[in-house]
Amino acid sequence: NTGDPVTFKYGVIQLEVVKSGSTITAVNLIQSGTKGPDWAVVPGMLADAAVSANGSSFGNVSGATFTTQAFKTALESALAKF
């Protein structure tokens, strides 16, 4: 299910979450703003963390607190659609 777009300091994050039963099997990036090209890998890292944690109970990526917070908000939005 696709969550609502979340606007934050560096752009917009919107996610699609795929579940099998109660387990998150994939988190797909629909939109993934970052603070620049050096940070482009961060949303993918957060998506992997969300799958591993089966939710939003994972830590921040160092130096990417705003992106992490926006990602978690977007993730919760997508999860609420189930």
JSON list of N, CA, C and O in Angstrom, two decimals, residues 5-15 31-36 39 42-43 46 58-75:
[
{"chain": "A", "resi": 5, "resn": "PRO", "atom": "N", "xyz": [2.41, 11.33, 0.75]},
{"chain": "A", "resi": 5, "resn": "PRO", "atom": "CA", "xyz": [3.72, 11.99, 0.65]},
{"chain": "A", "resi": 5, "resn": "PRO", "atom": "C", "xyz": [3.99, 12.84, 1.89]},
{"chain": "A", "resi": 5, "resn": "PRO", "atom": "O", "xyz": [3.08, 13.46, 2.42]},
{"chain": "A", "resi": 6, "resn": "VAL", "atom": "N", "xyz": [5.23, 12.80, 2.35]},
{"chain": "A", "resi": 6, "resn": "VAL", "atom": "CA", "xyz": [5.64, 13.56, 3.52]},
{"chain": "A", "resi": 6, "resn": "VAL", "atom": "C", "xyz": [6.67, 14.60, 3.06]},
{"chain": "A", "resi": 6, "resn": "VAL", "atom": "O", "xyz": [7.73, 14.23, 2.56]},
{"chain": "A", "resi": 7, "resn": "THR", "atom": "N", "xyz": [6.33, 15.87, 3.22]},
{"chain": "A", "resi": 7, "resn": "THR", "atom": "CA", "xyz": [7.24, 16.95, 2.85]},
{"chain": "A", "resi": 7, "resn": "THR", "atom": "C", "xyz": [8.11, 17.30, 4.05]},
{"chain": "A", "resi": 7, "resn": "THR", "atom": "O", "xyz": [7.61, 17.43, 5.16]},
{"chain": "A", "resi": 8, "resn": "PHE", "atom": "N", "xyz": [9.41, 17.45, 3.80]},
{"chain": "A", "resi": 8, "resn": "PHE", "atom": "CA", "xyz": [10.33, 17.80, 4.88]},
{"chain": "A", "resi": 8, "resn": "PHE", "atom": "C", "xyz": [11.40, 18.72, 4.32]},
{"chain": "A", "resi": 8, "resn": "PHE", "atom": "O", "xyz": [11.34, 19.13, 3.16]},
{"chain": "A", "resi": 9, "resn": "LYS", "atom": "N", "xyz": [12.37, 19.05, 5.13]},
{"chain": "A", "resi": 9, "resn": "LYS", "atom": "CA", "xyz": [13.40, 20.06, 4.82]},
{"chain": "A", "resi": 9, "resn": "LYS", "atom": "C", "xyz": [14.07, 19.84, 3.45]},
{"chain": "A", "resi": 9, "resn": "LYS", "atom": "O", "xyz": [14.43, 20.81, 2.79]},
{"chain": "A", "resi": 10, "resn": "TYR", "atom": "N", "xyz": [14.25, 18.60, 3.04]},
{"chain": "A", "resi": 10, "resn": "TYR", "atom": "CA", "xyz": [15.01, 18.31, 1.82]},
{"chain": "A", "resi": 10, "resn": "TYR", "atom": "C", "xyz": [14.18, 17.75, 0.68]},
{"chain": "A", "resi": 10, "resn": "TYR", "atom": "O", "xyz": [14.73, 17.20, -0.26]},
{"chain": "A", "resi": 11, "resn": "GLY", "atom": "N", "xyz": [12.87, 17.85, 0.77]},
{"chain": "A", "resi": 11, "resn": "GLY", "atom": "CA", "xyz": [12.06, 17.35, -0.33]},
{"chain": "A", "resi": 11, "resn": "GLY", "atom": "C", "xyz": [10.84, 16.59, 0.14]},
{"chain": "A", "resi": 11, "resn": "GLY", "atom": "O", "xyz": [10.22, 16.94, 1.15]},
{"chain": "A", "resi": 12, "resn": "VAL", "atom": "N", "xyz": [10.53, 15.52, -0.56]},
{"chain": "A", "resi": 12, "resn": "VAL", "atom": "CA", "xyz": [9.34, 14.72, -0.28]},
{"chain": "A", "resi": 12, "resn": "VAL", "atom": "C", "xyz": [9.75, 13.26, -0.23]},
{"chain": "A", "resi": 12, "resn": "VAL", "atom": "O", "xyz": [10.55, 12.80, -1.05]},
{"chain": "A", "resi": 13, "resn": "ILE", "atom": "N", "xyz": [9.17, 12.54, 0.73]},
{"chain": "A", "resi": 13, "resn": "ILE", "atom": "CA", "xyz": [9.34, 11.08, 0.78]},
{"chain": "A", "resi": 13, "resn": "ILE", "atom": "C", "xyz": [7.96, 10.46, 0.74]},
{"chain": "A", "resi": 13, "resn": "ILE", "atom": "O", "xyz": [7.05, 10.88, 1.46]},
{"chain": "A", "resi": 14, "resn": "GLN", "atom": "N", "xyz": [7.80, 9.49, -0.15]},
{"chain": "A", "resi": 14, "resn": "GLN", "atom": "CA", "xyz": [6.57, 8.71, -0.23]},
{"chain": "A", "resi": 14, "resn": "GLN", "atom": "C", "xyz": [6.96, 7.27, -0.46]},
{"chain": "A", "resi": 14, "resn": "GLN", "atom": "O", "xyz": [7.85, 6.98, -1.26]},
{"chain": "A", "resi": 15, "resn": "LEU", "atom": "N", "xyz": [6.30, 6.37, 0.26]},
{"chain": "A", "resi": 15, "resn": "LEU", "atom": "CA", "xyz": [6.68, 4.96, 0.23]},
{"chain": "A", "resi": 15, "resn": "LEU", "atom": "C", "xyz": [5.51, 4.07, -0.11]},
{"chain": "A", "resi": 15, "resn": "LEU", "atom": "O", "xyz": [4.36, 4.37, 0.20]},
{"chain": "A", "resi": 31, "resn": "GLN", "atom": "N", "xyz": [8.83, 8.47, -3.90]},
{"chain": "A", "resi": 31, "resn": "GLN", "atom": "CA", "xyz": [9.58, 9.72, -3.94]},
{"chain": "A", "resi": 31, "resn": "GLN", "atom": "C", "xyz": [10.58, 9.68, -2.79]},
{"chain": "A", "resi": 31, "resn": "GLN", "atom": "O", "xyz": [10.25, 9.20, -1.72]},
{"chain": "A", "resi": 32, "resn": "SER", "atom": "N", "xyz": [11.79, 10.19, -3.03]},
{"chain": "A", "resi": 32, "resn": "SER", "atom": "CA", "xyz": [12.78, 10.12, -1.95]},
{"chain": "A", "resi": 32, "resn": "SER", "atom": "C", "xyz": [13.74, 11.30, -2.04]},
{"chain": "A", "resi": 32, "resn": "SER", "atom": "O", "xyz": [14.80, 11.21, -2.63]},
{"chain": "A", "resi": 33, "resn": "GLY", "atom": "N", "xyz": [13.32, 12.42, -1.45]},
{"chain": "A", "resi": 33, "resn": "GLY", "atom": "CA", "xyz": [14.18, 13.60, -1.41]},
{"chain": "A", "resi": 33, "resn": "GLY", "atom": "C", "xyz": [15.30, 13.43, -0.39]},
{"chain": "A", "resi": 33, "resn": "GLY", "atom": "O", "xyz": [15.12, 12.81, 0.64]},
{"chain": "A", "resi": 34, "resn": "THR", "atom": "N", "xyz": [16.46, 13.98, -0.72]},
{"chain": "A", "resi": 34, "resn": "THR", "atom": "CA", "xyz": [17.59, 13.99, 0.21]},
{"chain": "A", "resi": 34, "resn": "THR", "atom": "C", "xyz": [18.27, 15.36, 0.10]},
{"chain": "A", "resi": 34, "resn": "THR", "atom": "O", "xyz": [17.93, 16.15, -0.77]},
{"chain": "A", "resi": 35, "resn": "LYS", "atom": "N", "xyz": [19.25, 15.59, 0.94]},
{"chain": "A", "resi": 35, "resn": "LYS", "atom": "CA", "xyz": [19.90, 16.90, 0.92]},
{"chain": "A", "resi": 35, "resn": "LYS", "atom": "C", "xyz": [20.99, 17.01, -0.12]},
{"chain": "A", "resi": 35, "resn": "LYS", "atom": "O", "xyz": [21.76, 17.96, -0.12]},
{"chain": "A", "resi": 36, "resn": "GLY", "atom": "N", "xyz": [21.07, 16.08, -1.04]},
{"chain": "A", "resi": 36, "resn": "GLY", "atom": "CA", "xyz": [22.04, 16.17, -2.12]},
{"chain": "A", "resi": 36, "resn": "GLY", "atom": "C", "xyz": [22.50, 14.81, -2.59]},
{"chain": "A", "resi": 36, "resn": "GLY", "atom": "O", "xyz": [22.17, 13.79, -1.98]},
{"chain": "A", "resi": 39, "resn": "TRP", "atom": "N", "xyz": [23.83, 11.98, -0.43]},
{"chain": "A", "resi": 39, "resn": "TRP", "atom": "CA", "xyz": [22.89, 11.37, 0.51]},
{"chain": "A", "resi": 39, "resn": "TRP", "atom": "C", "xyz": [21.87, 10.49, -0.20]},
{"chain": "A", "resi": 39, "resn": "TRP", "atom": "O", "xyz": [20.95, 9.98, 0.43]},
{"chain": "A", "resi": 42, "resn": "VAL", "atom": "N", "xyz": [20.71, 7.11, 1.24]},
{"chain": "A", "resi": 42, "resn": "VAL", "atom": "CA", "xyz": [20.07, 7.03, 2.57]},
{"chain": "A", "resi": 42, "resn": "VAL", "atom": "C", "xyz": [18.65, 6.43, 2.51]},
{"chain": "A", "resi": 42, "resn": "VAL", "atom": "O", "xyz": [18.35, 5.53, 3.29]},
{"chain": "A", "resi": 43, "resn": "PRO", "atom": "N", "xyz": [17.76, 6.88, 1.62]},
{"chain": "A", "resi": 43, "resn": "PRO", "atom": "CA", "xyz": [16.42, 6.28, 1.62]},
{"chain": "A", "resi": 43, "resn": "PRO", "atom": "C", "xyz": [16.43, 4.77, 1.41]},
{"chain": "A", "resi": 43, "resn": "PRO", "atom": "O", "xyz": [15.66, 4.03, 2.04]},
{"chain": "A", "resi": 46, "resn": "LEU", "atom": "N", "xyz": [17.34, 3.17, 4.63]},
{"chain": "A", "resi": 46, "resn": "LEU", "atom": "CA", "xyz": [16.21, 3.20, 5.55]},
{"chain": "A", "resi": 46, "resn": "LEU", "atom": "C", "xyz": [15.16, 2.16, 5.16]},
{"chain": "A", "resi": 46, "resn": "LEU", "atom": "O", "xyz": [14.56, 1.52, 6.03]},
{"chain": "A", "resi": 58, "resn": "PHE", "atom": "N", "xyz": [13.74, 1.40, 14.22]},
{"chain": "A", "resi": 58, "resn": "PHE", "atom": "CA", "xyz": [15.16, 1.32, 13.88]},
{"chain": "A", "resi": 58, "resn": "PHE", "atom": "C", "xyz": [15.78, 2.69, 14.11]},
{"chain": "A", "resi": 58, "resn": "PHE", "atom": "O", "xyz": [15.08, 3.69, 14.21]},
{"chain": "A", "resi": 59, "resn": "GLY", "atom": "N", "xyz": [17.08, 2.73, 14.20]},
{"chain": "A", "resi": 59, "resn": "GLY", "atom": "CA", "xyz": [17.78, 3.97, 14.54]},
{"chain": "A", "resi": 59, "resn": "GLY", "atom": "C", "xyz": [17.92, 4.91, 13.36]},
{"chain": "A", "resi": 59, "resn": "GLY", "atom": "O", "xyz": [17.61, 4.56, 12.22]},
{"chain": "A", "resi": 60, "resn": "ASN", "atom": "N", "xyz": [18.40, 6.11, 13.66]},
{"chain": "A", "resi": 60, "resn": "ASN", "atom": "CA", "xyz": [18.67, 7.10, 12.62]},
{"chain": "A", "resi": 60, "resn": "ASN", "atom": "C", "xyz": [19.92, 6.72, 11.84]},
{"chain": "A", "resi": 60, "resn": "ASN", "atom": "O", "xyz": [20.84, 6.10, 12.38]},
{"chain": "A", "resi": 61, "resn": "VAL", "atom": "N", "xyz": [19.96, 7.14, 10.59]},
{"chain": "A", "resi": 61, "resn": "VAL", "atom": "CA", "xyz": [21.20, 7.08, 9.83]},
{"chain": "A", "resi": 61, "resn": "VAL", "atom": "C", "xyz": [22.00, 8.32, 10.24]},
{"chain": "A", "resi": 61, "resn": "VAL", "atom": "O", "xyz": [21.47, 9.43, 10.23]},
{"chain": "A", "resi": 62, "resn": "SER", "atom": "N", "xyz": [23.24, 8.13, 10.63]},
{"chain": "A", "resi": 62, "resn": "SER", "atom": "CA", "xyz": [24.09, 9.22, 11.11]},
{"chain": "A", "resi": 62, "resn": "SER", "atom": "C", "xyz": [24.15, 10.35, 10.08]},
{"chain": "A", "resi": 62, "resn": "SER", "atom": "O", "xyz": [24.42, 10.12, 8.90]},
{"chain": "A", "resi": 63, "resn": "GLY", "atom": "N", "xyz": [23.88, 11.57, 10.53]},
{"chain": "A", "resi": 63, "resn": "GLY", "atom": "CA", "xyz": [23.92, 12.73, 9.65]},
{"chain": "A", "resi": 63, "resn": "GLY", "atom": "C", "xyz": [22.67, 12.93, 8.82]},
{"chain": "A", "resi": 63, "resn": "GLY", "atom": "O", "xyz": [22.60, 13.85, 8.03]},
{"chain": "A", "resi": 64, "resn": "ALA", "atom": "N", "xyz": [21.69, 12.04, 8.97]},
{"chain": "A", "resi": 64, "resn": "ALA", "atom": "CA", "xyz": [20.48, 12.12, 8.16]},
{"chain": "A", "resi": 64, "resn": "ALA", "atom": "C", "xyz": [19.23, 12.06, 9.04]},
{"chain": "A", "resi": 64, "resn": "ALA", "atom": "O", "xyz": [18.27, 11.35, 8.74]},
{"chain": "A", "resi": 65, "resn": "THR", "atom": "N", "xyz": [19.24, 12.83, 10.11]},
{"chain": "A", "resi": 65, "resn": "THR", "atom": "CA", "xyz": [18.13, 12.79, 11.07]},
{"chain": "A", "resi": 65, "resn": "THR", "atom": "C", "xyz": [16.81, 13.25, 10.45]},
{"chain": "A", "resi": 65, "resn": "THR", "atom": "O", "xyz": [15.78, 12.61, 10.62]},
{"chain": "A", "resi": 66, "resn": "PHE", "atom": "N", "xyz": [16.83, 14.35, 9.70]},
{"chain": "A", "resi": 66, "resn": "PHE", "atom": "CA", "xyz": [15.59, 14.85, 9.09]},
{"chain": "A", "resi": 66, "resn": "PHE", "atom": "C", "xyz": [15.02, 13.83, 8.10]},
{"chain": "A", "resi": 66, "resn": "PHE", "atom": "O", "xyz": [13.81, 13.58, 8.07]},
{"chain": "A", "resi": 67, "resn": "THR", "atom": "N", "xyz": [15.91, 13.25, 7.30]},
{"chain": "A", "resi": 67, "resn": "THR", "atom": "CA", "xyz": [15.46, 12.25, 6.32]},
{"chain": "A", "resi": 67, "resn": "THR", "atom": "C", "xyz": [14.91, 11.02, 7.03]},
{"chain": "A", "resi": 67, "resn": "THR", "atom": "O", "xyz": [13.87, 10.49, 6.64]},
{"chain": "A", "resi": 68, "resn": "THR", "atom": "N", "xyz": [15.58, 10.59, 8.09]},
{"chain": "A", "resi": 68, "resn": "THR", "atom": "CA", "xyz": [15.12, 9.42, 8.85]},
{"chain": "A", "resi": 68, "resn": "THR", "atom": "C", "xyz": [13.74, 9.68, 9.45]},
{"chain": "A", "resi": 68, "resn": "THR", "atom": "O", "xyz": [12.84, 8.83, 9.35]},
{"chain": "A", "resi": 69, "resn": "GLN", "atom": "N", "xyz": [13.56, 10.84, 10.04]},
{"chain": "A", "resi": 69, "resn": "GLN", "atom": "CA", "xyz": [12.26, 11.16, 10.66]},
{"chain": "A", "resi": 69, "resn": "GLN", "atom": "C", "xyz": [11.16, 11.21, 9.61]},
{"chain": "A", "resi": 69, "resn": "GLN", "atom": "O", "xyz": [10.06, 10.68, 9.84]},
{"chain": "A", "resi": 70, "resn": "ALA", "atom": "N", "xyz": [11.43, 11.84, 8.46]},
{"chain": "A", "resi": 70, "resn": "ALA", "atom": "CA", "xyz": [10.43, 11.91, 7.40]},
{"chain": "A", "resi": 70, "resn": "ALA", "atom": "C", "xyz": [10.13, 10.51, 6.86]},
{"chain": "A", "resi": 70, "resn": "ALA", "atom": "O", "xyz": [8.97, 10.18, 6.58]},
{"chain": "A", "resi": 71, "resn": "PHE", "atom": "N", "xyz": [11.16, 9.68, 6.73]},
{"chain": "A", "resi": 71, "resn": "PHE", "atom": "CA", "xyz": [10.98, 8.32, 6.25]},
{"chain": "A", "resi": 71, "resn": "PHE", "atom": "C", "xyz": [10.07, 7.54, 7.19]},
{"chain": "A", "resi": 71, "resn": "PHE", "atom": "O", "xyz": [9.14, 6.85, 6.75]},
{"chain": "A", "resi": 72, "resn": "LYS", "atom": "N", "xyz": [10.32, 7.65, 8.50]},
{"chain": "A", "resi": 72, "resn": "LYS", "atom": "CA", "xyz": [9.49, 6.93, 9.48]},
{"chain": "A", "resi": 72, "resn": "LYS", "atom": "C", "xyz": [8.04, 7.40, 9.44]},
{"chain": "A", "resi": 72, "resn": "LYS", "atom": "O", "xyz": [7.12, 6.60, 9.54]},
{"chain": "A", "resi": 73, "resn": "THR", "atom": "N", "xyz": [7.82, 8.71, 9.26]},
{"chain": "A", "resi": 73, "resn": "THR", "atom": "CA", "xyz": [6.47, 9.24, 9.14]},
{"chain": "A", "resi": 73, "resn": "THR", "atom": "C", "xyz": [5.79, 8.68, 7.90]},
{"chain": "A", "resi": 73, "resn": "THR", "atom": "O", "xyz": [4.62, 8.26, 7.93]},
{"chain": "A", "resi": 74, "resn": "ALA", "atom": "N", "xyz": [6.53, 8.65, 6.77]},
{"chain": "A", "resi": 74, "resn": "ALA", "atom": "CA", "xyz": [5.99, 8.10, 5.52]},
{"chain": "A", "resi": 74, "resn": "ALA", "atom": "C", "xyz": [5.69, 6.60, 5.67]},
{"chain": "A", "resi": 74, "resn": "ALA", "atom": "O", "xyz": [4.69, 6.10, 5.16]},
{"chain": "A", "resi": 75, "resn": "LEU", "atom": "N", "xyz": [6.57, 5.90, 6.38]},
{"chain": "A", "resi": 75, "resn": "LEU", "atom": "CA", "xyz": [6.37, 4.47, 6.60]},
{"chain": "A", "resi": 75, "resn": "LEU", "atom": "C", "xyz": [5.11, 4.21, 7.43]},
{"chain": "A", "resi": 75, "resn": "LEU", "atom": "O", "xyz": [4.30, 3.35, 7.08]}
]
